[in-house]
Short mmCIF file of C-alpha atoms in Angstrom, two decimals:
data_model
loop_
_atom_site.label_atom_id
_atom_site.label_comp_id
_atom_site.label_asym_id
_atom_site.label_seq_id
_atom_site.Cartn_x
_atom_site.Cartn_y
_atom_site.Cartn_z
CA UNK A 218 -27.17 12.61 -119.80
CA UNK A 219 -26.00 16.04 -120.90
CA UNK A 220 -22.32 16.25 -121.91
CA UNK A 221 -20.02 17.95 -119.42
CA UNK A 222 -17.50 20.48 -120.71
CA UNK A 223 -14.73 22.28 -118.83
CA UNK A 224 -14.58 25.93 -119.82
CA UNK A 225 -11.26 27.66 -120.35
CA UNK A 226 -10.55 29.55 -117.14
CA UNK A 227 -8.65 32.29 -118.97
CA UNK A 228 -10.80 35.18 -120.22
CA UNK A 229 -11.07 35.29 -124.01
CA UNK A 230 -9.51 38.71 -124.44
CA UNK A 231 -9.81 40.55 -127.76
CA UNK A 232 -6.48 42.34 -127.34
CA UNK A 233 -4.50 39.69 -125.51
CA UNK A 234 -2.86 40.32 -122.12
CA UNK A 235 -2.70 44.03 -122.85
CA UNK A 236 -6.48 44.17 -122.42
CA UNK A 237 -6.17 42.92 -118.82
CA UNK A 238 -3.36 45.37 -118.11
CA UNK A 239 -5.57 48.21 -119.29
CA UNK A 240 -8.02 47.18 -116.59
CA UNK A 241 -11.22 47.15 -118.66
CA UNK A 242 -14.07 44.78 -117.91
CA UNK A 243 -14.11 41.90 -120.36
CA UNK A 244 -17.32 40.46 -121.81
CA UNK A 245 -17.43 37.16 -123.68
CA UNK A 246 -20.36 37.57 -126.05
CA UNK A 247 -19.72 38.47 -129.73
CA UNK A 248 -23.46 38.90 -130.31
CA UNK A 249 -23.50 42.12 -128.28
CA UNK A 250 -21.58 43.86 -131.06
CA UNK A 251 -24.55 43.30 -133.37
CA UNK A 252 -27.00 45.15 -131.11
CA UNK A 253 -27.92 48.73 -131.96
CA UNK A 254 -28.95 49.13 -128.32
CA UNK A 255 -28.28 47.02 -125.25
CA UNK A 256 -31.22 47.18 -122.85
CA UNK A 257 -30.32 46.24 -119.27
CA UNK A 258 -33.91 45.26 -118.57
CA UNK A 259 -33.69 44.36 -114.87
CA UNK A 260 -31.82 47.59 -114.09
CA UNK A 261 -34.14 49.77 -116.17
CA UNK A 262 -31.08 51.15 -117.99
CA UNK A 263 -29.91 51.09 -121.61
CA UNK A 264 -27.12 52.21 -123.88
CA UNK A 265 -29.38 54.56 -125.84
CA UNK A 266 -31.55 55.86 -123.02
CA UNK A 267 -28.68 56.55 -120.59
CA UNK A 268 -25.16 57.94 -120.83
CA UNK A 269 -23.53 55.03 -119.03
CA UNK A 270 -19.91 56.33 -119.21
CA UNK A 271 -21.04 59.63 -117.69
CA UNK A 272 -23.12 57.96 -114.99
CA UNK A 273 -20.75 55.13 -114.04
CA UNK A 274 -17.35 55.70 -115.67
CA UNK A 275 -15.63 56.58 -112.37
CA UNK A 276 -16.78 53.44 -110.52
CA UNK A 277 -13.86 51.57 -108.92
CA UNK A 278 -15.65 49.46 -106.31
CA UNK A 279 -18.87 47.49 -106.62
CA UNK A 280 -20.43 46.00 -103.51
CA UNK A 281 -23.32 43.59 -103.94
CA UNK A 282 -25.58 41.92 -101.39
CA UNK A 283 -28.90 40.14 -101.21
CA UNK A 284 -31.13 42.66 -99.43
CA UNK A 285 -32.19 45.92 -101.05
CA UNK A 286 -32.52 47.59 -97.63
CA UNK A 287 -29.09 46.38 -96.55
CA UNK A 288 -27.44 47.72 -99.68
CA UNK A 289 -29.10 51.08 -99.18
CA UNK A 290 -27.83 51.09 -95.60
CA UNK A 291 -24.36 50.29 -96.91
CA UNK A 292 -24.57 53.16 -99.40
CA UNK A 293 -25.48 55.59 -96.61
CA UNK A 294 -22.69 54.14 -94.44
CA UNK A 295 -19.99 54.38 -97.11
CA UNK A 296 -21.14 57.93 -97.94
CA UNK A 297 -20.34 58.90 -94.36
CA UNK A 298 -17.09 56.90 -94.29
CA UNK A 299 -15.81 58.61 -97.44
CA UNK A 300 -16.59 62.03 -95.98
CA UNK A 301 -18.80 63.10 -98.86
CA UNK A 302 -21.08 66.14 -98.66
CA UNK A 303 -24.50 65.70 -97.05
CA UNK A 304 -25.71 62.94 -94.75
CA UNK A 305 -26.24 60.33 -97.47
CA UNK A 306 -29.94 59.90 -96.73
CA UNK A 307 -30.86 61.68 -99.95
CA UNK A 308 -29.25 59.08 -102.21
CA UNK A 309 -31.65 57.71 -104.79
CA UNK A 310 -32.22 54.28 -106.25
CA UNK A 311 -30.91 54.29 -109.82
CA UNK A 312 -33.08 51.24 -110.56
CA UNK A 313 -36.26 52.81 -109.18
CA UNK A 314 -38.04 52.02 -112.45
CA UNK A 315 -37.96 48.31 -111.62
CA UNK A 316 -38.65 46.26 -108.50
CA UNK A 317 -36.04 43.58 -109.26
CA UNK A 318 -32.86 45.19 -107.94
CA UNK A 319 -31.77 48.38 -106.19
CA UNK A 320 -28.64 50.36 -107.07
CA UNK A 321 -26.98 53.30 -105.34
CA UNK A 322 -23.88 55.23 -106.44
CA UNK A 323 -21.73 56.92 -103.81
CA UNK A 324 -18.65 58.51 -105.35
CA UNK A 325 -16.59 55.67 -106.87
CA UNK A 326 -18.65 53.02 -105.05
CA UNK A 327 -21.67 51.22 -106.52
CA UNK A 328 -23.96 49.40 -104.06
CA UNK A 329 -26.39 46.89 -105.62
CA UNK A 330 -28.82 44.28 -104.32
CA UNK A 331 -28.87 40.87 -105.99
CA UNK A 332 -31.71 39.00 -104.32
CA UNK A 333 -31.40 35.46 -103.01
CA UNK A 334 -29.84 32.46 -104.72
CA UNK A 335 -27.85 31.61 -107.85
CA UNK A 336 -30.50 32.53 -110.46
CA UNK A 337 -31.14 35.98 -109.02
CA UNK A 338 -27.49 37.01 -108.63
CA UNK A 339 -26.66 35.52 -112.05
CA UNK A 340 -29.18 37.78 -113.79
CA UNK A 341 -27.88 40.79 -111.90
CA UNK A 342 -24.24 39.97 -112.71
CA UNK A 343 -24.89 39.64 -116.45
CA UNK A 344 -26.31 43.15 -116.54
CA UNK A 345 -23.80 44.60 -114.07
CA UNK A 346 -20.82 43.29 -116.06
CA UNK A 347 -22.31 44.70 -119.27
CA UNK A 348 -22.95 48.00 -117.48
CA UNK A 349 -19.32 48.24 -116.35
CA UNK A 350 -18.18 47.36 -119.87
CA UNK A 351 -20.43 49.90 -121.59
CA UNK A 352 -19.41 52.56 -119.04
CA UNK A 353 -15.73 51.89 -119.84
CA UNK A 354 -14.91 51.33 -116.17
CA UNK A 355 -11.33 50.33 -115.38
CA UNK A 356 -9.63 48.49 -112.51
CA UNK A 357 -12.88 47.57 -110.82
CA UNK A 358 -13.00 45.53 -107.61
CA UNK A 359 -16.27 43.72 -106.88
CA UNK A 360 -17.14 42.34 -103.45
CA UNK A 361 -20.17 40.36 -102.33
CA UNK A 362 -21.10 41.16 -98.74
CA UNK A 363 -23.74 39.23 -96.86
CA UNK A 364 -24.77 36.73 -94.23
CA UNK A 365 -24.17 33.01 -93.99
CA UNK A 366 -24.28 29.97 -91.77
CA UNK A 367 -20.98 29.08 -90.12
CA UNK A 368 -19.49 25.62 -89.68
CA UNK A 369 -17.43 25.11 -86.55
CA UNK A 370 -16.83 28.82 -85.94
CA UNK A 371 -18.27 31.42 -83.59
CA UNK A 372 -21.42 33.27 -84.72
CA UNK A 373 -20.48 36.78 -85.81
CA UNK A 374 -17.24 35.65 -87.45
CA UNK A 375 -16.54 37.30 -90.80
CA UNK A 376 -15.43 34.76 -93.42
CA UNK A 377 -13.35 36.00 -96.35
CA UNK A 378 -13.69 33.37 -99.08
CA UNK A 379 -10.59 31.97 -100.72
CA UNK A 380 -12.47 29.41 -102.83
CA UNK A 381 -16.18 28.94 -103.49
CA UNK A 382 -17.18 25.27 -103.58
CA UNK A 383 -20.36 23.41 -104.46
CA UNK A 384 -22.33 20.98 -102.28
CA UNK A 385 -19.79 18.24 -103.12
CA UNK A 386 -16.95 20.53 -101.93
CA UNK A 387 -15.69 20.95 -105.51
CA UNK A 388 -14.26 24.33 -106.62
CA UNK A 389 -16.58 24.63 -109.61
CA UNK A 390 -19.87 25.98 -110.88
CA UNK A 391 -21.94 23.87 -113.26
CA UNK A 392 -23.72 26.08 -115.79
CA UNK A 393 -26.34 24.40 -117.97
CA UNK A 394 -26.13 25.89 -121.48
CA UNK A 395 -28.53 24.50 -124.09
CA UNK A 396 -28.09 20.71 -123.71
CA UNK A 397 -24.65 20.81 -122.10
CA UNK A 398 -23.23 21.25 -118.62
CA UNK A 399 -20.31 23.69 -118.67
CA UNK A 400 -17.97 23.50 -115.66
CA UNK A 401 -16.56 26.87 -114.61
CA UNK A 402 -13.70 27.78 -112.30
CA UNK A 403 -14.69 29.38 -108.97
CA UNK A 404 -11.30 30.80 -108.05
CA UNK A 405 -11.39 34.16 -106.29
CA UNK A 406 -8.63 36.78 -106.22
CA UNK A 407 -6.12 35.53 -103.63
CA UNK A 408 -4.27 38.82 -103.13
CA UNK A 409 -7.56 40.66 -102.58
CA UNK A 410 -8.61 38.13 -99.93
CA UNK A 411 -5.27 38.52 -98.16
CA UNK A 412 -5.54 42.32 -98.28
CA UNK A 413 -9.00 42.13 -96.76
CA UNK A 414 -7.74 39.84 -94.00
CA UNK A 415 -4.93 42.32 -93.29
CA UNK A 416 -7.50 45.11 -93.02
CA UNK A 417 -9.48 43.02 -90.56
CA UNK A 418 -6.55 42.95 -88.13
CA UNK A 419 -7.19 46.66 -87.58
CA UNK A 420 -10.77 45.96 -86.46
CA UNK A 421 -10.52 44.21 -83.07
CA UNK A 422 -14.27 44.17 -82.46
CA UNK A 423 -14.91 40.87 -84.28
CA UNK A 424 -12.99 37.86 -85.62
CA UNK A 425 -12.25 37.46 -89.34
CA UNK A 426 -10.84 34.40 -91.09
CA UNK A 427 -10.13 33.10 -94.59
CA UNK A 428 -11.85 29.85 -95.59
CA UNK A 429 -13.83 27.98 -98.22
CA UNK A 430 -17.45 28.98 -98.73
CA UNK A 431 -19.99 26.37 -99.81
CA UNK A 432 -22.73 27.51 -102.16
CA UNK A 433 -26.04 25.60 -102.22
CA UNK A 434 -29.18 25.90 -104.31
CA UNK A 435 -31.57 26.31 -101.39
CA UNK A 436 -31.71 27.22 -97.71
CA UNK A 437 -33.22 24.07 -96.23
CA UNK A 438 -32.57 20.59 -97.67
CA UNK A 439 -29.55 21.74 -99.68
CA UNK A 440 -27.90 23.00 -96.50
CA UNK A 441 -28.80 19.95 -94.42
CA UNK A 442 -31.39 21.67 -92.26
CA UNK A 443 -33.78 19.59 -90.16
CA UNK A 444 -36.45 22.31 -89.89
CA UNK A 445 -37.78 22.65 -93.45
CA UNK A 446 -41.13 21.47 -94.79
CA UNK A 447 -39.30 18.44 -96.23
CA UNK A 448 -36.52 16.39 -94.64
CA UNK A 449 -35.41 12.86 -95.60
CA UNK A 450 -32.29 12.53 -93.44
CA UNK A 451 -31.41 12.11 -89.77
CA UNK A 452 -29.64 14.50 -87.43
CA UNK A 453 -26.66 12.15 -87.44
CA UNK A 454 -26.48 12.21 -91.25
CA UNK A 455 -26.68 16.01 -91.24
CA UNK A 456 -23.83 16.32 -88.73
CA UNK A 457 -21.70 13.83 -90.64
CA UNK A 458 -22.12 15.90 -93.81
CA UNK A 459 -21.28 19.19 -92.09
CA UNK A 460 -18.21 17.65 -90.44
CA UNK A 461 -17.06 16.47 -93.88
CA UNK A 462 -17.53 20.01 -95.15
CA UNK A 463 -15.45 21.38 -92.28
CA UNK A 464 -12.71 18.81 -92.94
CA UNK A 465 -12.71 19.96 -96.61
CA UNK A 466 -11.98 23.53 -95.48
CA UNK A 467 -15.54 24.90 -95.61
CA UNK A 468 -16.23 27.51 -92.93
CA UNK A 469 -19.56 28.92 -94.06
CA UNK A 470 -22.56 28.25 -96.31
CA UNK A 471 -24.56 30.62 -98.51
CA UNK A 472 -26.33 30.56 -101.89
CA UNK A 473 -24.50 32.79 -104.38
CA UNK A 474 -20.71 32.44 -104.20
CA UNK A 475 -19.98 29.87 -106.93
CA UNK A 476 -21.71 31.68 -109.78
CA UNK A 477 -20.37 35.00 -108.49
CA UNK A 478 -16.80 33.68 -108.49
CA UNK A 479 -17.20 31.97 -111.87
CA UNK A 480 -18.61 34.97 -113.72
CA UNK A 481 -16.17 37.46 -112.21
CA UNK A 482 -13.24 35.16 -112.97
CA UNK A 483 -14.26 34.75 -116.62
CA UNK A 484 -14.69 38.49 -117.09
CA UNK A 485 -11.38 39.47 -115.49
CA UNK A 486 -12.90 41.15 -112.43
CA UNK A 487 -10.98 41.22 -109.16
CA UNK A 488 -13.56 39.68 -106.82
CA UNK A 489 -14.07 38.71 -103.18
CA UNK A 490 -16.84 37.31 -100.98
CA UNK A 491 -17.10 38.58 -97.39
CA UNK A 492 -19.92 37.17 -95.26
CA UNK A 493 -20.68 37.21 -91.55
CA UNK A 494 -21.92 33.99 -89.93
CA UNK A 495 -25.21 34.17 -88.03
CA UNK A 496 -24.93 30.77 -86.32
CA UNK A 497 -22.80 27.66 -86.03
CA UNK A 498 -24.60 24.97 -88.02
CA UNK A 499 -23.00 22.22 -85.94
CA UNK A 500 -25.03 23.52 -83.00
CA UNK A 501 -28.40 24.10 -84.68
CA UNK A 502 -30.39 25.15 -87.72
CA UNK A 503 -32.54 28.09 -86.66
CA UNK A 504 -31.27 31.64 -86.33
CA UNK A 505 -32.20 32.54 -82.77
CA UNK A 506 -30.05 35.59 -82.08
CA UNK A 507 -31.92 38.78 -81.12
CA UNK A 508 -32.76 41.36 -83.75
CA UNK A 509 -30.19 43.81 -82.32
CA UNK A 510 -27.42 41.20 -82.35
CA UNK A 511 -28.21 40.17 -85.93
CA UNK A 512 -28.30 43.80 -87.03
CA UNK A 513 -24.86 44.39 -85.51
CA UNK A 514 -23.53 41.20 -87.13
CA UNK A 515 -24.70 42.42 -90.53
CA UNK A 516 -22.68 45.63 -90.21
CA UNK A 517 -19.42 43.72 -89.77
CA UNK A 518 -18.70 42.99 -93.46
CA UNK A 519 -19.64 46.60 -94.20
CA UNK A 520 -17.10 47.89 -91.67
CA UNK A 521 -14.36 45.73 -93.15
CA UNK A 522 -15.14 46.72 -96.75
CA UNK A 523 -15.32 50.41 -95.81
CA UNK A 524 -11.86 50.22 -94.25
CA UNK A 525 -10.52 48.44 -97.35
CA UNK A 526 -12.00 51.01 -99.74
CA UNK A 527 -10.69 53.93 -97.69
CA UNK A 528 -7.21 52.40 -97.71
CA UNK A 529 -7.35 51.92 -101.48
CA UNK A 530 -8.39 55.54 -101.91
CA UNK A 531 -5.66 56.78 -99.57
CA UNK A 532 -8.15 58.08 -97.01
CA UNK A 533 -6.57 56.18 -94.12
CA UNK A 534 -3.24 54.53 -93.39
#
């Protein structure tokens, strides 16, 4: 069995606490200093081929989500919300040279797709964090927006995550490194979550709550679904598990939050996860809402984040 190590939850800062106060993005890899060029392969960007400080140095907010189309829609939406010139439809994909991820910059806001699941978002985050570091960005807030399955709450509810937990309801992410399992903290920024919840009180059109989010490694068996190609448990066993999750404080399930929380925490990024629920898993497994209803649900996290960003920029009271 591979040894299990608990990783220090405090970022290893080269200049002590002063580095955090300066607001720069911290990276924890001494080998990067030995590179003559850092190629961000999955973004089709690099430190020699692109002027990253010029392109991204003013970024203050990064919003990430699974779907490339959804993140483009968010970029167009935030363009309008910020009152920028033009209609936003002319924005271009900065990562057009690759088909892995899509990236759009709208003023101080970066909108990026991360695909589905822990491996995909992990790759994206490694390159995003390096990008923010190379661009000398300061005081960056990063928010994952997306969809999820709810537990014991009304479909369409927006869940603001206070803690990301694994399938055993533990607030940790297990990263396999060489022949060891490194346990990482999945704490998210509490004040940011509370600020987002406060913003939600000004949007009466849908409910928003704070709760734990459970991250799983797949959509079917890992989430206790009865409708996958494989299933080795009963409906009663599924419901018992989901009720245990609810009792542990879990209010929704998705597939990216633990690694997102762990990496952002280690690198000193103020981070949040905001996901809308598409169904109540205690009542079923299949998403049966109409296309129009689901499309409206998916705009809810975007509306909340837009209000938050506008408040931070002093564009609304």
